[in-house]
PDB file of C-alpha atoms and ligand atoms in Angstrom:
ATOM      1  CA  UNK A   1    -103.189-168.131-166.937  1.00 88.00           C
ATOM      2  CA  UNK A   2    -100.512-166.118-168.407  1.00 96.00           C
ATOM      3  CA  UNK A   3     -99.894-166.166-172.123  1.00 98.00           C
ATOM      4  CA  UNK A   4     -96.283-165.682-173.463  1.00 98.00           C
ATOM      5  CA  UNK A   5     -95.895-164.943-176.977  1.00 98.00           C
ATOM      6  CA  UNK A   6     -92.490-165.915-178.608  1.00 98.00           C
ATOM      7  CA  UNK A   7     -91.096-164.258-181.690  1.00 98.00           C
ATOM      8  CA  UNK A   8     -90.905-166.858-184.242  1.00 98.00           C
ATOM      9  CA  UNK A   9     -89.223-165.324-187.064  1.00 98.00           C
ATOM     10  CA  UNK A  10     -86.152-167.435-186.995  1.00 97.00           C
ATOM     11  CA  UNK A  11     -83.936-168.978-184.448  1.00 97.00           C
ATOM     12  CA  UNK A  12     -84.311-170.980-180.979  1.00 97.00           C
ATOM     13  CA  UNK A  13     -88.136-170.730-180.899  1.00 98.00           C
ATOM     14  CA  UNK A  14     -88.376-174.490-179.908  1.00 97.00           C
ATOM     15  CA  UNK A  15     -86.344-174.457-177.208  1.00 97.00           C
ATOM     16  CA  UNK A  16     -88.255-171.843-175.231  1.00 97.00           C
ATOM     17  CA  UNK A  17     -91.424-173.430-175.797  1.00 97.00           C
ATOM     18  CA  UNK A  18     -90.298-176.515-174.774  1.00 97.00           C
ATOM     19  CA  UNK A  19     -89.252-174.929-171.329  1.00 97.00           C
ATOM     20  CA  UNK A  20     -92.584-172.745-171.081  1.00 97.00           C
ATOM     21  CA  UNK A  21     -94.791-175.765-172.071  1.00 96.00           C
ATOM     22  CA  UNK A  22     -93.152-177.893-169.137  1.00 96.00           C
ATOM     23  CA  UNK A  23     -94.050-174.497-166.749  1.00 97.00           C
ATOM     24  CA  UNK A  24     -97.356-174.805-168.157  1.00 97.00           C
ATOM     25  CA  UNK A  25     -97.665-171.639-169.530  1.00 98.00           C
ATOM     26  CA  UNK A  26     -99.892-170.756-172.733  1.00 97.00           C
ATOM     27  CA  UNK A  27     -97.897-169.665-175.841  1.00 97.00           C
ATOM     28  CA  UNK A  28     -98.443-168.042-178.882  1.00 98.00           C
ATOM     29  CA  UNK A  29     -95.723-167.817-181.917  1.00 98.00           C
ATOM     30  CA  UNK A  30     -95.420-163.985-182.889  1.00 98.00           C
ATOM     31  CA  UNK A  31     -95.021-163.295-186.805  1.00 98.00           C
ATOM     32  CA  UNK A  32     -97.723-160.667-187.483  1.00 98.00           C
ATOM     33  CA  UNK A  33     -98.569-157.483-185.526  1.00 98.00           C
ATOM     34  CA  UNK A  34    -102.091-159.072-184.547  1.00 98.00           C
ATOM     35  CA  UNK A  35    -100.282-161.624-182.391  1.00 98.00           C
ATOM     36  CA  UNK A  36     -98.968-159.253-180.184  1.00 98.00           C
ATOM     37  CA  UNK A  37    -102.335-158.835-178.842  1.00 98.00           C
ATOM     38  CA  UNK A  38    -103.378-159.719-175.246  1.00 97.00           C
ATOM     39  CA  UNK A  39    -100.101-161.049-174.274  1.00 98.00           C
ATOM     40  CA  UNK A  40     -98.690-160.726-170.792  1.00 98.00           C
ATOM     41  CA  UNK A  41     -94.994-161.356-171.689  1.00 98.00           C
ATOM     42  CA  UNK A  42     -92.563-161.927-174.523  1.00 98.00           C
ATOM     43  CA  UNK A  43     -89.686-164.002-175.339  1.00 98.00           C
ATOM     44  CA  UNK A  44     -87.145-162.917-178.302  1.00 98.00           C
ATOM     45  CA  UNK A  45     -85.064-165.777-178.964  1.00 98.00           C
ATOM     46  CA  UNK A  46     -81.366-166.404-179.816  1.00 97.00           C
ATOM     47  CA  UNK A  47     -80.839-166.758-183.628  1.00 97.00           C
ATOM     48  CA  UNK A  48     -79.397-163.976-185.814  1.00 97.00           C
ATOM     49  CA  UNK A  49     -80.320-160.521-185.157  1.00 98.00           C
ATOM     50  CA  UNK A  50     -79.750-159.347-188.797  1.00 98.00           C
ATOM     51  CA  UNK A  51     -82.336-161.964-189.839  1.00 98.00           C
ATOM     52  CA  UNK A  52     -84.827-160.622-186.906  1.00 98.00           C
ATOM     53  CA  UNK A  53     -84.500-157.224-188.493  1.00 98.00           C
ATOM     54  CA  UNK A  54     -84.925-157.946-191.870  1.00 98.00           C
ATOM     55  CA  UNK A  55     -88.021-160.415-191.364  1.00 98.00           C
ATOM     56  CA  UNK A  56     -89.763-157.777-188.833  1.00 98.00           C
ATOM     57  CA  UNK A  57     -89.400-155.058-190.795  1.00 98.00           C
ATOM     58  CA  UNK A  58     -90.774-156.828-194.009  1.00 98.00           C
ATOM     59  CA  UNK A  59     -93.759-158.124-191.964  1.00 97.00           C
ATOM     60  CA  UNK A  60     -94.361-155.078-190.521  1.00 98.00           C
ATOM     61  CA  UNK A  61     -93.737-156.334-187.425  1.00 98.00           C
ATOM     62  CA  UNK A  62     -90.800-154.197-186.179  1.00 98.00           C
ATOM     63  CA  UNK A  63     -92.636-150.942-184.917  1.00 98.00           C
ATOM     64  CA  UNK A  64     -95.273-152.887-183.391  1.00 98.00           C
ATOM     65  CA  UNK A  65     -92.899-154.881-181.442  1.00 98.00           C
ATOM     66  CA  UNK A  66     -91.083-152.026-180.495  1.00 98.00           C
ATOM     67  CA  UNK A  67     -94.260-150.159-179.285  1.00 98.00           C
ATOM     68  CA  UNK A  68     -95.480-152.933-176.937  1.00 98.00           C
ATOM     69  CA  UNK A  69     -91.951-153.491-175.432  1.00 98.00           C
ATOM     70  CA  UNK A  70     -91.280-149.592-175.114  1.00 98.00           C
ATOM     71  CA  UNK A  71     -95.167-149.585-173.284  1.00 98.00           C
ATOM     72  CA  UNK A  72     -93.757-152.460-170.709  1.00 98.00           C
ATOM     73  CA  UNK A  73     -94.947-155.804-171.967  1.00 98.00           C
ATOM     74  CA  UNK A  74     -92.601-157.764-169.769  1.00 98.00           C
ATOM     75  CA  UNK A  75     -90.095-159.237-172.160  1.00 98.00           C
ATOM     76  CA  UNK A  76     -87.104-162.011-172.056  1.00 98.00           C
ATOM     77  CA  UNK A  77     -84.638-161.801-174.502  1.00 98.00           C
ATOM     78  CA  UNK A  78     -81.552-164.416-175.126  1.00 98.00           C
ATOM     79  CA  UNK A  79     -78.495-163.807-177.088  1.00 97.00           C
ATOM     80  CA  UNK A  80     -79.746-162.409-180.624  1.00 98.00           C
ATOM     81  CA  UNK A  81     -83.110-161.246-178.713  1.00 98.00           C
ATOM     82  CA  UNK A  82     -80.610-159.176-176.579  1.00 98.00           C
ATOM     83  CA  UNK A  83     -78.714-157.154-179.814  1.00 98.00           C
ATOM     84  CA  UNK A  84     -82.193-156.743-181.305  1.00 98.00           C
ATOM     85  CA  UNK A  85     -83.250-154.874-178.348  1.00 98.00           C
ATOM     86  CA  UNK A  86     -80.073-152.480-177.633  1.00 98.00           C
ATOM     87  CA  UNK A  87     -79.758-149.236-178.830  1.00 98.00           C
ATOM     88  CA  UNK A  88     -76.204-149.665-180.083  1.00 98.00           C
ATOM     89  CA  UNK A  89     -74.349-152.574-181.806  1.00 98.00           C
ATOM     90  CA  UNK A  90     -70.951-152.701-182.575  1.00 97.00           C
ATOM     91  CA  UNK A  91     -69.689-154.973-185.407  1.00 95.00           C
ATOM     92  CA  UNK A  92     -73.293-154.937-186.953  1.00 96.00           C
ATOM     93  CA  UNK A  93     -73.628-155.453-190.418  1.00 97.00           C
ATOM     94  CA  UNK A  94     -74.338-153.125-193.187  1.00 96.00           C
ATOM     95  CA  UNK A  95     -77.817-151.449-192.549  1.00 96.00           C
ATOM     96  CA  UNK A  96     -78.588-153.416-189.524  1.00 98.00           C
ATOM     97  CA  UNK A  97     -81.163-151.972-187.548  1.00 98.00           C
ATOM     98  CA  UNK A  98     -82.507-153.050-184.084  1.00 98.00           C
ATOM     99  CA  UNK A  99     -85.492-152.337-182.036  1.00 98.00           C
ATOM    100  CA  UNK A 100     -83.468-149.702-179.836  1.00 98.00           C
ATOM    101  CA  UNK A 101     -85.691-149.924-176.922  1.00 98.00           C
ATOM    102  CA  UNK A 102     -82.792-150.844-174.314  1.00 98.00           C
ATOM    103  CA  UNK A 103     -80.429-148.608-173.275  1.00 98.00           C
ATOM    104  CA  UNK A 104     -77.363-150.509-173.608  1.00 98.00           C
ATOM    105  CA  UNK A 105     -74.337-150.940-176.324  1.00 98.00           C
ATOM    106  CA  UNK A 106     -73.445-154.764-177.501  1.00 98.00           C
ATOM    107  CA  UNK A 107     -70.685-156.028-179.302  1.00 98.00           C
ATOM    108  CA  UNK A 108     -71.853-158.894-181.947  1.00 97.00           C
ATOM    109  CA  UNK A 109     -69.782-162.359-181.793  1.00 93.00           C
ATOM    110  CA  UNK A 110     -67.514-160.758-179.029  1.00 94.00           C
ATOM    111  CA  UNK A 111     -65.980-163.847-178.425  1.00 90.00           C
ATOM    112  CA  UNK A 112     -64.467-164.478-181.742  1.00 80.00           C
ATOM    113  CA  UNK A 113     -64.028-167.547-183.876  1.00 67.00           C
ATOM    114  CA  UNK A 114     -61.485-169.148-181.204  1.00 61.00           C
ATOM    115  CA  UNK A 115     -64.367-169.375-178.445  1.00 67.00           C
ATOM    116  CA  UNK A 116     -67.278-169.640-180.793  1.00 82.00           C
ATOM    117  CA  UNK A 117     -69.170-171.448-177.913  1.00 91.00           C
ATOM    118  CA  UNK A 118     -69.046-172.529-174.608  1.00 93.00           C
ATOM    119  CA  UNK A 119     -70.314-173.481-171.465  1.00 94.00           C
ATOM    120  CA  UNK A 120     -70.207-172.013-168.002  1.00 96.00           C
ATOM    121  CA  UNK A 121     -72.123-171.461-164.757  1.00 96.00           C
ATOM    122  CA  UNK A 122     -73.301-167.888-163.783  1.00 96.00           C
ATOM    123  CA  UNK A 123     -75.418-166.156-160.989  1.00 97.00           C
ATOM    124  CA  UNK A 124     -78.312-164.661-162.655  1.00 98.00           C
ATOM    125  CA  UNK A 125     -80.225-162.040-160.057  1.00 97.00           C
ATOM    126  CA  UNK A 126     -83.507-163.296-159.281  1.00 97.00           C
ATOM    127  CA  UNK A 127     -82.817-167.226-160.514  1.00 97.00           C
ATOM    128  CA  UNK A 128     -79.649-168.137-158.804  1.00 97.00           C
ATOM    129  CA  UNK A 129     -76.903-169.948-160.043  1.00 97.00           C
ATOM    130  CA  UNK A 130     -77.530-171.321-163.841  1.00 96.00           C
ATOM    131  CA  UNK A 131     -75.721-172.886-166.546  1.00 96.00           C
ATOM    132  CA  UNK A 132     -75.332-170.704-169.381  1.00 96.00           C
ATOM    133  CA  UNK A 133     -74.390-171.697-172.740  1.00 95.00           C
ATOM    134  CA  UNK A 134     -73.178-169.050-175.242  1.00 96.00           C
ATOM    135  CA  UNK A 135     -73.049-169.409-178.932  1.00 95.00           C
ATOM    136  CA  UNK A 136     -71.208-166.541-181.274  1.00 94.00           C
ATOM    137  CA  UNK A 137     -72.530-164.712-178.128  1.00 96.00           C
ATOM    138  CA  UNK A 138     -72.576-160.703-177.841  1.00 97.00           C
ATOM    139  CA  UNK A 139     -71.080-158.867-174.915  1.00 97.00           C
ATOM    140  CA  UNK A 140     -72.690-155.919-173.071  1.00 98.00           C
ATOM    141  CA  UNK A 141     -70.175-153.082-173.535  1.00 98.00           C
ATOM    142  CA  UNK A 142     -72.292-150.598-171.935  1.00 98.00           C
ATOM    143  CA  UNK A 143     -75.001-149.811-169.434  1.00 98.00           C
ATOM    144  CA  UNK A 144     -77.211-147.094-169.793  1.00 98.00           C
ATOM    145  CA  UNK A 145     -78.389-145.268-166.060  1.00 97.00           C
ATOM    146  CA  UNK A 146     -80.963-147.501-164.457  1.00 95.00           C
ATOM    147  CA  UNK A 147     -79.986-150.608-166.189  1.00 98.00           C
ATOM    148  CA  UNK A 148     -79.127-153.058-163.888  1.00 97.00           C
ATOM    149  CA  UNK A 149     -76.843-155.825-164.518  1.00 98.00           C
ATOM    150  CA  UNK A 150     -78.189-159.215-163.658  1.00 98.00           C
ATOM    151  CA  UNK A 151     -75.165-161.343-164.649  1.00 98.00           C
ATOM    152  CA  UNK A 152     -71.549-161.167-165.298  1.00 98.00           C
ATOM    153  CA  UNK A 153     -68.643-163.627-166.423  1.00 97.00           C
ATOM    154  CA  UNK A 154     -66.332-164.418-163.399  1.00 95.00           C
ATOM    155  CA  UNK A 155     -63.898-161.685-164.795  1.00 95.00           C
ATOM    156  CA  UNK A 156     -66.671-159.239-164.265  1.00 97.00           C
ATOM    157  CA  UNK A 157     -67.731-158.850-168.233  1.00 97.00           C
ATOM    158  CA  UNK A 158     -71.668-157.911-168.589  1.00 98.00           C
ATOM    159  CA  UNK A 159     -73.475-160.514-169.992  1.00 98.00           C
ATOM    160  CA  UNK A 160     -77.235-160.043-168.439  1.00 98.00           C
ATOM    161  CA  UNK A 161     -79.381-156.767-167.804  1.00 98.00           C
ATOM    162  CA  UNK A 162     -82.813-155.877-166.566  1.00 98.00           C
ATOM    163  CA  UNK A 163     -84.277-152.383-167.137  1.00 98.00           C
ATOM    164  CA  UNK A 164     -88.156-151.959-166.125  1.00 97.00           C
ATOM    165  CA  UNK A 165     -89.679-154.635-167.825  1.00 98.00           C
ATOM    166  CA  UNK A 166     -87.171-155.941-170.217  1.00 98.00           C
ATOM    167  CA  UNK A 167     -84.526-158.661-169.065  1.00 98.00           C
ATOM    168  CA  UNK A 168     -81.921-159.370-171.407  1.00 98.00           C
ATOM    169  CA  UNK A 169     -79.236-162.159-171.413  1.00 98.00           C
ATOM    170  CA  UNK A 170     -76.227-162.387-173.712  1.00 98.00           C
ATOM    171  CA  UNK A 171     -76.366-166.628-173.245  1.00 97.00           C
ATOM    172  CA  UNK A 172     -78.886-168.962-173.861  1.00 95.00           C
ATOM    173  CA  UNK A 173     -80.375-170.222-170.344  1.00 93.00           C
ATOM    174  CA  UNK A 174     -82.880-172.407-173.023  1.00 92.00           C
ATOM    175  CA  UNK A 175     -80.084-174.495-174.036  1.00 91.00           C
ATOM    176  CA  UNK A 176     -79.938-176.686-170.775  1.00 89.00           C
ATOM    177  CA  UNK A 177     -82.143-178.893-168.771  1.00 89.00           C
ATOM    178  CA  UNK A 178     -82.020-176.132-166.310  1.00 95.00           C
ATOM    179  CA  UNK A 179     -85.270-173.898-166.172  1.00 96.00           C
ATOM    180  CA  UNK A 180     -84.499-171.625-163.245  1.00 97.00           C
ATOM    181  CA  UNK A 181     -84.208-168.484-165.319  1.00 98.00           C
ATOM    182  CA  UNK A 182     -87.533-169.193-166.933  1.00 98.00           C
ATOM    183  CA  UNK A 183     -89.224-170.315-163.882  1.00 97.00           C
ATOM    184  CA  UNK A 184     -88.429-167.025-162.084  1.00 98.00           C
ATOM    185  CA  UNK A 185     -89.635-165.006-165.223  1.00 98.00           C
ATOM    186  CA  UNK A 186     -92.768-166.945-165.331  1.00 98.00           C
ATOM    187  CA  UNK A 187     -93.296-166.837-161.563  1.00 97.00           C
ATOM    188  CA  UNK A 188     -92.898-163.150-161.668  1.00 97.00           C
ATOM    189  CA  UNK A 189     -95.501-162.959-164.234  1.00 97.00           C
ATOM    190  CA  UNK A 190     -98.190-164.880-162.273  1.00 97.00           C
ATOM    191  CA  UNK A 191     -97.948-163.001-159.282  1.00 96.00           C
ATOM    192  CA  UNK A 192     -98.341-159.296-161.321  1.00 94.00           C
ATOM    193  CA  UNK A 193     -94.797-158.322-161.478  1.00 95.00           C
ATOM    194  CA  UNK A 194     -92.833-157.563-164.526  1.00 95.00           C
ATOM    195  CA  UNK A 195     -89.437-158.909-164.427  1.00 96.00           C
ATOM    196  CA  UNK A 196     -87.076-160.903-162.724  1.00 95.00           C
ATOM    197  CA  UNK A 197     -87.061-160.233-158.648  1.00 93.00           C
ATOM    198  CA  UNK A 198     -83.883-159.061-156.841  1.00 93.00           C
ATOM    199  CA  UNK A 199     -83.800-162.288-155.177  1.00 86.00           C
ATOM    200  CA  UNK A 200     -84.544-166.269-156.259  1.00 82.00           C
TER     201      UNK A 200
HETATM  202  N1  LIG B   1     -74.156-163.991-183.288  1.00 78.40           N
HETATM  203  C1  LIG B   1     -75.863-163.745-183.646  1.00 78.40           C
HETATM  204  C2  LIG B   1     -76.269-162.241-183.730  1.00 78.40           C
HETATM  205  O1  LIG B   1     -75.526-161.471-184.247  1.00 78.40           O
HETATM  206  C3  LIG B   1     -76.188-164.073-182.132  1.00 78.40           C
HETATM  207  C4  LIG B   1     -75.804-165.697-181.747  1.00 78.40           C
HETATM  208  C5  LIG B   1     -77.073-166.349-180.855  1.00 78.40           C
HETATM  209  O2  LIG B   1     -78.275-165.818-180.944  1.00 78.40           O
HETATM  210  N2  LIG B   1     -76.842-167.808-180.606  1.00 78.40           N
HETATM  211  O3  LIG B   1     -77.454-162.329-184.127  1.00 78.40           O
END
């Protein structure tokens, strides 16, 4: 049985839980450092990256989170979760910090207010064709050496990456009824792998 922790400071926690429950995964909400003990995987949901930052620092959770992810805990991050992992953030708020464990640059709210949210269908490496919801989504503007691109918009812009044990998506696969991304990720964890495979 794999146990997956979900960072539960704020944001779309319930949506991930609903899918993981359906997939028969044991889950734990992560709010304190001790909640990270013994996890097989970690989900960072969407929400507001500035709020994750403030609350995680206030609760003494930021450094332990960074340490377990850097040490190789398989992690699936969506939207604000992706921003929270990134090494560099364009359009960050004053004083906003991130965990900085993923060598990418992201631009927050990259699609502007004209296109606040939209849905499309994307090919995600290891998960196939999936419906993707973008909500005040970031864009990945730089991908460091060794970081794989796992999802692009039709125009080529990068909206999903994988590096080591971390998968980070700018959109919300958990906002739809399709569970291919979570299914592929959980299947990997169950067979002792650490991230999305190269093929569905
Ligand atoms: N714009 C949000 C942020 O900066 C992310 C939005 C989302 O997670 N849907 O954190």
